[in-house]
Amino acid sequence: MAETQLDDVRKVFTEDDGNEIVAVNDVSIDIEDGEFLVLVGPSGCGKSTTLRMIAGLESITDGEIRLDDRVINDLPAKERNIAMVFQSYALYPHMTVRENMAFGLEESTDLSDDEIATRVEETAEMMGIDPLLDRKPEELSGGQQQRVALGRAIVREPAVFLMDEPLSNLDAKLRAQMRTELQQLQEQLETTTVYVTHDQTEAMTMGDRIAILNDGELQQVGTPLECYHEPANAFVADFIGEPAMNFFDVTHRNADGDGAVLAGETLEYAVSNDIATAIGDRNELVLGVRPEDIDIQHSDGNPRRADGHTVPATVTVVEPTGDENIVYLDLGEDGSETAIVTIDGMSRIEAGDRVVAHIPEDAIHVFDGKTNETLHNRRVESSEPRAPNI
Ligand code: ATP
């Protein structure tokens, strides 16, 4: 177990033609002792490079990495007491599972053969792979190989686990199962873990906290729900959540009485004073709302609520997933803007239906259209009860 700190860590790769690539740009994160931190972001954002610098597999251009207050920038990988699990599993094909698990201990500790054998067997039992100990990797399924790769890391009892997309070669069902198992294992072992993925679902469900990277820059570090409900900027708001948040480009004008109106191509959205104050005199804005926060009702027989928060819409596509319907809407009369809404799977709705979409004010986010920074986040506590959908 160990506290791991990244302090203004920077990595610049220089290509053969002298071109410099800033893969990681002044990233600072304090990873607490025993914490499960997920590093997430799109392809090429610098996740693996960050992990490899912590492991000692990549040099650091600038900044400091500390393990329990000791600077480890120049410490060789094998002296860091860190175990890494890769997407490819990287098992030695000519060795049995037992030999694969014992190998690291033989190399990096002075434990006796008996002690190593006992540790390997205890860990294999804990991981449910003890019946596989005498098989070679080629005789194992993908899920079993993955378990062995984890077992090989666990048996070393390292201070920190680093995992680089360890579940991405598994099918969806096994992946969901391993996600839960890994979390339980980590809680039981209480070993500080840094886990890299590009999959926001994995990040949301596994991490104590998640750190979101984009273009080598840290966007936000927070609990999954903080990042979901209180994103630091439009990038995080967009990246976290599936289907993604709806965004509308708007400008603002002061309302006759209190507050302001956010006007877009189809929206004329009234906001109260506190949101108007947060917006100030900025006029290039983005209004955001999550698909589950928009409620829709059939137009027929439902009077349009006159609170400045509704917009007529036409259903273009309905994707049933069982528990919910993902509904695609053309907004306004000309359908020049679209929105995605998720509603209960049992609701009766089909393409071509005319609806009224209601966007509750306590659920909206407002971002600065120039900088992408958040100006206002949705209310998290005591939101107003939602109207039932269709
Ligand atoms: P992915 O999810 O696709 O694995 P990532 O977030 O892990 O992506 P990195 O592999 O850390 O991203 O790469 C970050 C950036 O650094 C990318 O632009 C990549 O092309 C660049 N990069 C990584 N390794 C090298 C290298 N050895 N030489 C030059 N550029 C590199």
CSV table of C-alpha atoms and ligand atoms in Angstrom, one decimal:
chain,number,residue,atom,x,y,z
A,1,MET,CA,0.0,0.0,0.0
A,2,ALA,CA,1.3,3.4,-0.8
A,3,GLU,CA,0.2,7.0,-1.5
A,4,THR,CA,1.3,7.9,-5.0
A,5,GLN,CA,1.7,11.5,-6.1
A,6,LEU,CA,2.1,13.0,-9.5
A,7,ASP,CA,3.3,16.6,-9.4
A,8,ASP,CA,3.3,18.6,-12.6
A,9,VAL,CA,4.3,15.5,-14.5
A,10,ARG,CA,5.2,16.1,-18.1
A,11,LYS,CA,6.2,13.8,-21.0
A,12,VAL,CA,7.5,15.1,-24.3
A,13,PHE,CA,8.4,12.6,-27.1
A,14,THR,CA,10.7,13.8,-29.8
A,15,GLU,CA,10.2,12.2,-33.1
A,16,ASP,CA,13.0,11.5,-35.6
A,17,ASP,CA,12.3,14.7,-37.5
A,18,GLY,CA,12.6,16.8,-34.3
A,19,ASN,CA,8.9,17.2,-34.0
A,20,GLU,CA,7.8,17.3,-30.3
A,21,ILE,CA,4.7,15.5,-29.0
A,22,VAL,CA,3.5,16.6,-25.6
A,23,ALA,CA,1.9,13.3,-24.5
A,24,VAL,CA,1.3,14.4,-20.8
A,25,ASN,CA,1.1,18.0,-19.9
A,26,ASP,CA,1.8,19.0,-16.3
A,27,VAL,CA,-0.5,16.5,-14.7
A,28,SER,CA,-0.9,16.6,-10.9
A,29,ILE,CA,-2.9,13.9,-9.0
A,30,ASP,CA,-2.7,12.7,-5.4
A,31,ILE,CA,-3.6,9.0,-5.3
A,32,GLU,CA,-4.5,8.0,-1.8
A,33,ASP,CA,-3.3,5.0,0.0
A,34,GLY,CA,-5.6,2.1,-0.9
A,35,GLU,CA,-7.5,4.1,-3.5
A,36,PHE,CA,-8.8,2.7,-6.8
A,37,LEU,CA,-8.2,5.6,-9.3
A,38,VAL,CA,-9.3,5.2,-12.9
A,39,LEU,CA,-7.5,7.2,-15.6
A,40,VAL,CA,-9.9,7.6,-18.4
A,41,GLY,CA,-10.0,9.5,-21.7
A,42,PRO,CA,-10.1,9.1,-25.5
A,43,SER,CA,-7.5,7.3,-27.5
A,44,GLY,CA,-4.1,9.2,-27.5
A,45,CYS,CA,-4.9,11.4,-24.5
A,46,GLY,CA,-1.9,10.1,-22.5
A,47,LYS,CA,-3.3,7.5,-20.2
A,48,SER,CA,-0.8,4.7,-21.0
A,49,THR,CA,2.1,7.1,-21.0
A,50,THR,CA,1.1,8.3,-17.5
A,51,LEU,CA,0.9,4.8,-16.2
A,52,ARG,CA,4.2,3.8,-17.8
A,53,MET,CA,5.9,6.7,-16.1
A,54,ILE,CA,4.6,5.6,-12.7
A,55,ALA,CA,5.8,2.1,-13.5
A,56,GLY,CA,9.2,3.3,-14.5
A,57,LEU,CA,8.9,2.0,-18.1
A,58,GLU,CA,9.0,5.6,-19.5
A,59,SER,CA,11.3,8.4,-18.4
A,60,ILE,CA,9.7,11.7,-17.1
A,61,THR,CA,10.5,14.9,-19.0
A,62,ASP,CA,9.6,17.2,-16.1
A,63,GLY,CA,7.9,17.0,-12.7
A,64,GLU,CA,7.9,14.5,-9.9
A,65,ILE,CA,6.4,11.2,-9.1
A,66,ARG,CA,6.5,10.2,-5.4
A,67,LEU,CA,5.7,7.0,-3.6
A,68,ASP,CA,5.0,7.5,0.1
A,69,ASP,CA,6.8,10.9,-0.2
A,70,ARG,CA,9.9,9.3,-1.8
A,71,VAL,CA,10.7,10.7,-5.2
A,72,ILE,CA,11.0,7.8,-7.6
A,73,ASN,CA,11.7,9.6,-10.9
A,74,ASP,CA,15.0,7.8,-11.4
A,75,LEU,CA,14.3,4.6,-9.6
A,76,PRO,CA,14.5,1.6,-11.9
A,77,ALA,CA,11.2,-0.2,-12.6
A,78,LYS,CA,12.1,-3.3,-10.7
A,79,GLU,CA,12.9,-1.4,-7.5
A,80,ARG,CA,9.6,0.4,-7.4
A,81,ASN,CA,7.5,-2.4,-5.8
A,82,ILE,CA,4.8,-1.8,-8.4
A,83,ALA,CA,3.0,-4.5,-10.4
A,84,MET,CA,1.6,-3.9,-13.8
A,85,VAL,CA,-1.2,-5.8,-15.6
A,86,PHE,CA,-1.4,-5.3,-19.4
A,87,GLN,CA,-4.2,-5.7,-21.9
A,88,SER,CA,-2.2,-8.4,-23.6
A,89,TYR,CA,-1.7,-10.3,-20.3
A,90,ALA,CA,1.9,-10.8,-21.3
A,91,LEU,CA,2.1,-14.3,-19.8
A,92,TYR,CA,5.2,-16.4,-20.7
A,93,PRO,CA,3.9,-19.0,-23.1
A,94,HIS,CA,6.5,-21.7,-22.3
A,95,MET,CA,5.8,-21.6,-18.5
A,96,THR,CA,2.9,-23.1,-16.6
A,97,VAL,CA,0.5,-20.9,-14.7
A,98,ARG,CA,2.4,-21.8,-11.5
A,99,GLU,CA,5.8,-20.9,-13.1
A,100,ASN,CA,4.3,-17.7,-14.5
A,101,MET,CA,3.1,-16.7,-11.0
A,102,ALA,CA,6.3,-17.7,-9.3
A,103,PHE,CA,8.7,-16.1,-11.7
A,104,GLY,CA,8.3,-12.5,-10.5
A,105,LEU,CA,8.9,-13.6,-6.9
A,106,GLU,CA,12.0,-15.6,-7.8
A,107,GLU,CA,13.4,-12.5,-9.6
A,108,SER,CA,12.5,-9.8,-7.2
A,109,THR,CA,12.5,-11.3,-3.7
A,110,ASP,CA,14.7,-13.6,-1.6
A,111,LEU,CA,11.8,-15.8,-0.5
A,112,SER,CA,12.6,-19.5,-0.3
A,113,ASP,CA,11.2,-22.0,-2.9
A,114,ASP,CA,8.7,-23.3,-0.2
A,115,GLU,CA,7.5,-19.8,0.6
A,116,ILE,CA,7.0,-18.9,-3.0
A,117,ALA,CA,5.1,-22.2,-3.6
A,118,THR,CA,2.8,-21.4,-0.7
A,119,ARG,CA,2.2,-17.8,-1.8
A,120,VAL,CA,1.4,-18.9,-5.4
A,121,GLU,CA,-1.0,-21.6,-4.2
A,122,GLU,CA,-2.8,-19.2,-1.7
A,123,THR,CA,-3.2,-16.5,-4.4
A,124,ALA,CA,-4.3,-19.0,-7.0
A,125,GLU,CA,-7.0,-20.3,-4.6
A,126,MET,CA,-8.2,-16.7,-3.9
A,127,MET,CA,-8.4,-16.1,-7.6
A,128,GLY,CA,-10.2,-19.4,-8.3
A,129,ILE,CA,-7.4,-20.5,-10.7
A,130,ASP,CA,-5.8,-23.3,-8.5
A,131,PRO,CA,-7.1,-26.0,-10.8
A,132,LEU,CA,-5.2,-24.4,-13.7
A,133,LEU,CA,-1.8,-24.2,-12.0
A,134,ASP,CA,-0.2,-26.8,-14.2
A,135,ARG,CA,-1.5,-25.7,-17.5
A,136,LYS,CA,0.3,-23.5,-20.1
A,137,PRO,CA,-1.3,-20.2,-21.2
A,138,GLU,CA,-2.3,-21.6,-24.6
A,139,GLU,CA,-4.6,-24.1,-22.7
A,140,LEU,CA,-6.5,-21.3,-21.1
A,141,SER,CA,-9.5,-19.2,-22.2
A,142,GLY,CA,-9.1,-15.4,-22.4
A,143,GLY,CA,-10.8,-14.9,-19.1
A,144,GLN,CA,-8.6,-17.5,-17.4
A,145,GLN,CA,-5.4,-15.9,-18.9
A,146,GLN,CA,-6.6,-12.5,-17.6
A,147,ARG,CA,-7.1,-14.0,-14.1
A,148,VAL,CA,-3.6,-15.5,-14.2
A,149,ALA,CA,-2.1,-12.2,-15.2
A,150,LEU,CA,-3.9,-10.6,-12.2
A,151,GLY,CA,-2.8,-13.4,-10.0
A,152,ARG,CA,0.8,-12.9,-11.1
A,153,ALA,CA,0.6,-9.3,-10.1
A,154,ILE,CA,-1.2,-10.0,-6.8
A,155,VAL,CA,1.2,-12.7,-5.6
A,156,ARG,CA,4.0,-10.1,-5.5
A,157,GLU,CA,2.1,-8.1,-2.9
A,158,PRO,CA,3.2,-4.8,-4.4
A,159,ALA,CA,2.6,-1.3,-3.0
A,160,VAL,CA,0.7,-0.3,-6.1
A,161,PHE,CA,-1.1,-2.1,-9.0
A,162,LEU,CA,-1.1,-0.5,-12.4
A,163,MET,CA,-3.6,-1.9,-14.9
A,164,ASP,CA,-3.7,-0.9,-18.5
A,165,GLU,CA,-7.1,-1.8,-20.1
A,166,PRO,CA,-6.8,-5.3,-18.5
A,167,LEU,CA,-10.4,-6.3,-19.5
A,168,SER,CA,-10.6,-5.1,-23.0
A,169,ASN,CA,-10.0,-8.5,-24.6
A,170,LEU,CA,-12.9,-10.1,-22.9
A,171,ASP,CA,-16.5,-10.4,-24.2
A,172,ALA,CA,-19.1,-8.1,-22.7
A,173,LYS,CA,-20.5,-10.5,-20.2
A,174,LEU,CA,-17.2,-11.7,-18.8
A,175,ARG,CA,-16.0,-8.2,-18.7
A,176,ALA,CA,-18.9,-7.0,-16.5
A,177,GLN,CA,-18.3,-10.0,-14.2
A,178,MET,CA,-14.5,-9.3,-14.0
A,179,ARG,CA,-15.2,-5.7,-13.3
A,180,THR,CA,-17.1,-6.6,-10.1
A,181,GLU,CA,-14.5,-9.3,-9.2
A,182,LEU,CA,-11.6,-6.9,-9.6
A,183,GLN,CA,-13.3,-4.3,-7.5
A,184,GLN,CA,-14.0,-6.8,-4.7
A,185,LEU,CA,-10.5,-8.0,-4.9
A,186,GLN,CA,-9.1,-4.5,-4.6
A,187,GLU,CA,-11.2,-3.7,-1.6
A,188,GLN,CA,-10.1,-6.9,0.1
A,189,LEU,CA,-6.4,-6.3,-0.7
A,190,GLU,CA,-6.6,-2.5,-0.1
A,191,THR,CA,-3.7,-2.0,-2.6
A,192,THR,CA,-3.5,1.4,-4.3
A,193,THR,CA,-4.6,0.8,-7.8
A,194,VAL,CA,-4.3,3.0,-11.0
A,195,TYR,CA,-6.5,1.6,-13.7
A,196,VAL,CA,-6.4,2.8,-17.3
A,197,THR,CA,-9.4,2.6,-19.6
A,198,HIS,CA,-11.0,4.5,-22.5
A,199,ASP,CA,-14.4,3.1,-21.4
A,200,GLN,CA,-16.4,5.6,-19.4
A,201,THR,CA,-18.7,2.8,-18.1
A,202,GLU,CA,-15.7,1.0,-16.6
A,203,ALA,CA,-14.5,4.3,-15.1
A,204,MET,CA,-17.9,5.1,-13.6
A,205,THR,CA,-18.5,1.7,-12.1
A,206,MET,CA,-15.0,0.8,-10.8
A,207,GLY,CA,-13.3,3.9,-9.6
A,208,ASP,CA,-13.3,5.4,-6.1
A,209,ARG,CA,-12.3,8.5,-8.1
A,210,ILE,CA,-11.7,9.0,-11.8
A,211,ALA,CA,-9.2,11.3,-13.5
A,212,ILE,CA,-10.2,12.4,-17.0
A,213,LEU,CA,-7.5,13.3,-19.5
A,214,ASN,CA,-7.8,14.9,-22.9
A,215,ASP,CA,-4.8,15.8,-25.1
A,216,GLY,CA,-2.4,15.1,-22.3
A,217,GLU,CA,-4.2,17.6,-20.0
A,218,LEU,CA,-6.0,16.6,-16.8
A,219,GLN,CA,-9.6,17.8,-17.0
A,220,GLN,CA,-11.0,16.8,-13.7
A,221,VAL,CA,-10.4,14.4,-10.8
A,222,GLY,CA,-13.4,13.4,-8.7
A,223,THR,CA,-15.8,10.7,-7.7
A,224,PRO,CA,-17.7,9.2,-10.6
A,225,LEU,CA,-20.9,11.0,-9.5
A,226,GLU,CA,-19.1,14.3,-9.1
A,227,CYS,CA,-17.8,14.1,-12.6
A,228,TYR,CA,-21.2,13.0,-13.9
A,229,HIS,CA,-23.3,15.7,-12.2
A,230,GLU,CA,-20.7,18.4,-11.7
A,231,PRO,CA,-18.4,18.3,-14.7
A,232,ALA,CA,-15.6,20.9,-14.7
A,233,ASN,CA,-16.1,21.6,-18.4
A,234,ALA,CA,-18.0,20.6,-21.5
A,235,PHE,CA,-15.4,17.9,-22.4
A,236,VAL,CA,-16.0,16.0,-19.2
A,237,ALA,CA,-19.8,16.5,-19.5
A,238,ASP,CA,-19.7,15.0,-23.0
A,239,PHE,CA,-17.2,12.2,-22.2
A,240,ILE,CA,-18.9,10.8,-19.1
A,241,GLY,CA,-22.4,9.4,-19.7
A,242,GLU,CA,-24.0,7.2,-22.3
A,243,PRO,CA,-25.9,8.4,-24.3
A,244,ALA,CA,-24.0,11.6,-24.0
A,245,MET,CA,-25.3,14.9,-22.7
A,246,ASN,CA,-27.3,17.0,-25.2
A,247,PHE,CA,-25.7,20.3,-26.0
A,248,PHE,CA,-27.3,23.4,-27.6
A,249,ASP,CA,-25.4,26.5,-28.7
A,250,VAL,CA,-27.1,29.5,-27.3
A,251,THR,CA,-26.7,33.2,-26.8
A,252,HIS,CA,-28.2,35.1,-23.9
A,253,ARG,CA,-30.4,38.2,-23.5
A,254,ASN,CA,-31.8,39.7,-20.3
A,255,ALA,CA,-35.4,38.8,-19.6
A,256,ASP,CA,-38.0,41.5,-19.1
A,257,GLY,CA,-38.3,40.8,-15.4
A,258,ASP,CA,-35.8,38.6,-13.5
A,259,GLY,CA,-33.3,36.2,-15.1
A,260,ALA,CA,-32.4,35.8,-18.7
A,261,VAL,CA,-33.3,33.9,-21.8
A,262,LEU,CA,-30.9,31.5,-23.5
A,263,ALA,CA,-31.8,31.6,-27.2
A,264,GLY,CA,-30.6,29.0,-29.7
A,265,GLU,CA,-31.8,27.9,-33.1
A,266,THR,CA,-34.9,26.3,-31.6
A,267,LEU,CA,-34.7,26.9,-27.9
A,268,GLU,CA,-36.0,30.0,-26.1
A,269,TYR,CA,-35.0,28.9,-22.6
A,270,ALA,CA,-35.8,31.1,-19.6
A,271,VAL,CA,-33.3,30.9,-16.7
A,272,SER,CA,-33.6,32.4,-13.2
A,273,ASN,CA,-31.4,35.0,-11.6
A,274,ASP,CA,-28.8,32.8,-10.1
A,275,ILE,CA,-28.0,31.2,-13.5
A,276,ALA,CA,-28.1,34.6,-15.2
A,277,THR,CA,-25.6,35.9,-12.6
A,278,ALA,CA,-23.3,32.9,-13.2
A,279,ILE,CA,-23.4,33.6,-17.0
A,280,GLY,CA,-22.5,37.3,-16.5
A,281,ASP,CA,-22.0,39.1,-19.7
A,282,ARG,CA,-20.8,36.1,-21.7
A,283,ASN,CA,-22.7,35.6,-24.9
A,284,GLU,CA,-21.3,32.5,-26.5
A,285,LEU,CA,-22.8,29.7,-24.4
A,286,VAL,CA,-23.7,26.1,-24.5
A,287,LEU,CA,-26.7,24.7,-22.7
A,288,GLY,CA,-26.3,21.1,-21.6
A,289,VAL,CA,-28.9,18.5,-20.4
A,290,ARG,CA,-28.6,14.8,-19.9
A,291,PRO,CA,-30.9,12.5,-21.9
A,292,GLU,CA,-32.6,11.1,-18.7
A,293,ASP,CA,-33.5,14.6,-17.5
A,294,ILE,CA,-35.6,15.7,-20.4
A,295,ASP,CA,-39.2,14.5,-20.1
A,296,ILE,CA,-41.5,14.1,-23.1
A,297,GLN,CA,-45.3,14.0,-23.5
A,298,HIS,CA,-47.5,13.5,-26.5
A,299,SER,CA,-48.6,16.8,-27.9
A,300,ASP,CA,-52.2,15.7,-28.3
A,301,GLY,CA,-54.3,16.7,-25.4
A,302,ASN,CA,-51.3,18.0,-23.4
A,303,PRO,CA,-51.3,21.7,-23.1
A,304,ARG,CA,-47.8,23.1,-23.6
A,305,ARG,CA,-46.5,24.2,-20.2
A,306,ALA,CA,-45.9,27.9,-20.4
A,307,ASP,CA,-42.7,28.0,-18.2
A,308,GLY,CA,-40.2,28.7,-21.0
A,309,HIS,CA,-38.7,25.3,-20.6
A,310,THR,CA,-40.5,23.4,-23.3
A,311,VAL,CA,-40.0,22.8,-27.0
A,312,PRO,CA,-42.2,20.9,-29.5
A,313,ALA,CA,-40.4,18.0,-31.2
A,314,THR,CA,-40.9,15.1,-33.5
A,315,VAL,CA,-39.7,11.6,-32.7
A,316,THR,CA,-37.4,10.3,-35.4
A,317,VAL,CA,-36.0,7.1,-34.0
A,318,VAL,CA,-36.8,4.9,-31.0
A,319,GLU,CA,-34.1,2.4,-29.9
A,320,PRO,CA,-35.5,0.0,-27.3
A,321,THR,CA,-32.9,-1.5,-25.0
A,322,GLY,CA,-35.4,-3.3,-22.8
A,323,ASP,CA,-35.3,-1.3,-19.6
A,324,GLU,CA,-35.4,2.0,-21.5
A,325,ASN,CA,-36.1,3.5,-24.8
A,326,ILE,CA,-33.5,5.8,-26.4
A,327,VAL,CA,-35.6,8.4,-28.2
A,328,TYR,CA,-34.1,10.7,-30.9
A,329,LEU,CA,-36.0,14.0,-31.4
A,330,ASP,CA,-36.0,16.7,-34.0
A,331,LEU,CA,-36.6,19.9,-32.1
A,332,GLY,CA,-38.8,22.8,-33.2
A,333,GLU,CA,-40.9,23.0,-36.3
A,334,ASP,CA,-38.1,22.7,-38.8
A,335,GLY,CA,-36.1,20.0,-36.9
A,336,SER,CA,-32.8,21.8,-37.4
A,337,GLU,CA,-31.6,20.7,-33.9
A,338,THR,CA,-31.8,17.3,-32.4
A,339,ALA,CA,-31.8,15.8,-28.9
A,340,ILE,CA,-31.6,12.4,-27.3
A,341,VAL,CA,-34.0,11.4,-24.5
A,342,THR,CA,-34.0,8.2,-22.5
A,343,ILE,CA,-37.4,7.1,-21.1
A,344,ASP,CA,-38.9,4.0,-19.5
A,345,GLY,CA,-38.8,0.9,-21.7
A,346,MET,CA,-42.5,0.2,-21.3
A,347,SER,CA,-43.6,3.6,-22.6
A,348,ARG,CA,-45.5,3.7,-25.8
A,349,ILE,CA,-43.7,5.8,-28.4
A,350,GLU,CA,-42.8,5.5,-32.0
A,351,ALA,CA,-41.1,7.4,-34.8
A,352,GLY,CA,-43.3,10.2,-36.2
A,353,ASP,CA,-45.0,10.9,-32.8
A,354,ARG,CA,-45.3,14.6,-32.1
A,355,VAL,CA,-44.2,15.4,-28.5
A,356,VAL,CA,-43.5,18.3,-26.2
A,357,ALA,CA,-40.1,18.1,-24.6
A,358,HIS,CA,-39.6,19.7,-21.2
A,359,ILE,CA,-36.2,20.6,-19.9
A,360,PRO,CA,-36.3,21.2,-16.2
A,361,GLU,CA,-34.2,24.2,-15.0
A,362,ASP,CA,-32.7,22.3,-12.1
A,363,ALA,CA,-31.2,19.8,-14.5
A,364,ILE,CA,-29.4,22.2,-16.9
A,365,HIS,CA,-25.7,22.9,-17.2
A,366,VAL,CA,-24.3,26.0,-18.8
A,367,PHE,CA,-20.8,26.1,-20.4
A,368,ASP,CA,-18.7,29.0,-21.7
A,369,GLY,CA,-18.8,28.5,-25.5
A,370,LYS,CA,-15.3,29.9,-25.9
A,371,THR,CA,-13.4,28.2,-23.1
A,372,ASN,CA,-15.7,25.1,-22.5
A,373,GLU,CA,-15.5,25.8,-18.7
A,374,THR,CA,-18.6,25.2,-16.7
A,375,LEU,CA,-20.5,28.3,-15.6
A,376,HIS,CA,-23.4,26.5,-13.9
A,377,ASN,CA,-24.0,22.9,-13.0
A,378,ARG,CA,-27.3,21.2,-12.4
A,379,ARG,CA,-28.7,21.1,-8.9
A,380,VAL,CA,-27.7,17.9,-7.2
A,381,GLU,CA,-29.8,17.9,-4.0
A,382,SER,CA,-33.5,18.1,-3.8
A,383,SER,CA,-34.2,18.4,-7.5
A,384,GLU,CA,-37.9,19.0,-8.3
A,385,PRO,CA,-39.8,15.7,-9.0
A,386,ARG,CA,-39.9,14.8,-12.6
A,387,ALA,CA,-43.2,14.7,-14.6
A,388,PRO,CA,-43.9,11.2,-15.8
A,389,ASN,CA,-42.9,10.6,-19.4
A,390,ILE,CA,-45.4,9.6,-22.1
B,1,ATP,P1,-4.8,4.6,-26.2
B,1,ATP,O1,-6.1,4.6,-25.4
B,1,ATP,O2,-5.0,4.7,-27.7
B,1,ATP,O3,-3.8,3.5,-25.8
B,1,ATP,P2,-3.5,6.6,-24.6
B,1,ATP,O4,-4.4,7.6,-23.9
B,1,ATP,O5,-3.0,5.5,-23.7
B,1,ATP,O6,-4.1,6.0,-25.9
B,1,ATP,P3,-0.7,7.2,-25.0
B,1,ATP,O7,-0.4,5.9,-25.6
B,1,ATP,O8,-0.3,7.6,-23.7
B,1,ATP,O9,-2.3,7.5,-25.2
B,1,ATP,O10,-0.2,8.3,-26.1
B,1,ATP,C1,-0.3,9.7,-25.9
B,1,ATP,C2,0.3,10.5,-27.0
B,1,ATP,O11,1.7,10.2,-27.1
B,1,ATP,C3,-0.2,10.0,-28.4
B,1,ATP,O12,-0.3,11.2,-29.2
B,1,ATP,C4,0.9,9.1,-28.9
B,1,ATP,O13,0.9,9.1,-30.3
B,1,ATP,C5,2.1,9.7,-28.3
B,1,ATP,N1,3.2,8.6,-28.0
B,1,ATP,C6,3.1,7.6,-27.2
B,1,ATP,N2,4.2,6.9,-27.2
B,1,ATP,C7,5.1,7.5,-28.1
B,1,ATP,C8,6.4,7.2,-28.5
B,1,ATP,N3,7.1,6.2,-28.0
B,1,ATP,N4,6.9,8.1,-29.4
B,1,ATP,C9,6.2,9.1,-29.9
B,1,ATP,N5,5.0,9.4,-29.5
B,1,ATP,C10,4.4,8.6,-28.6
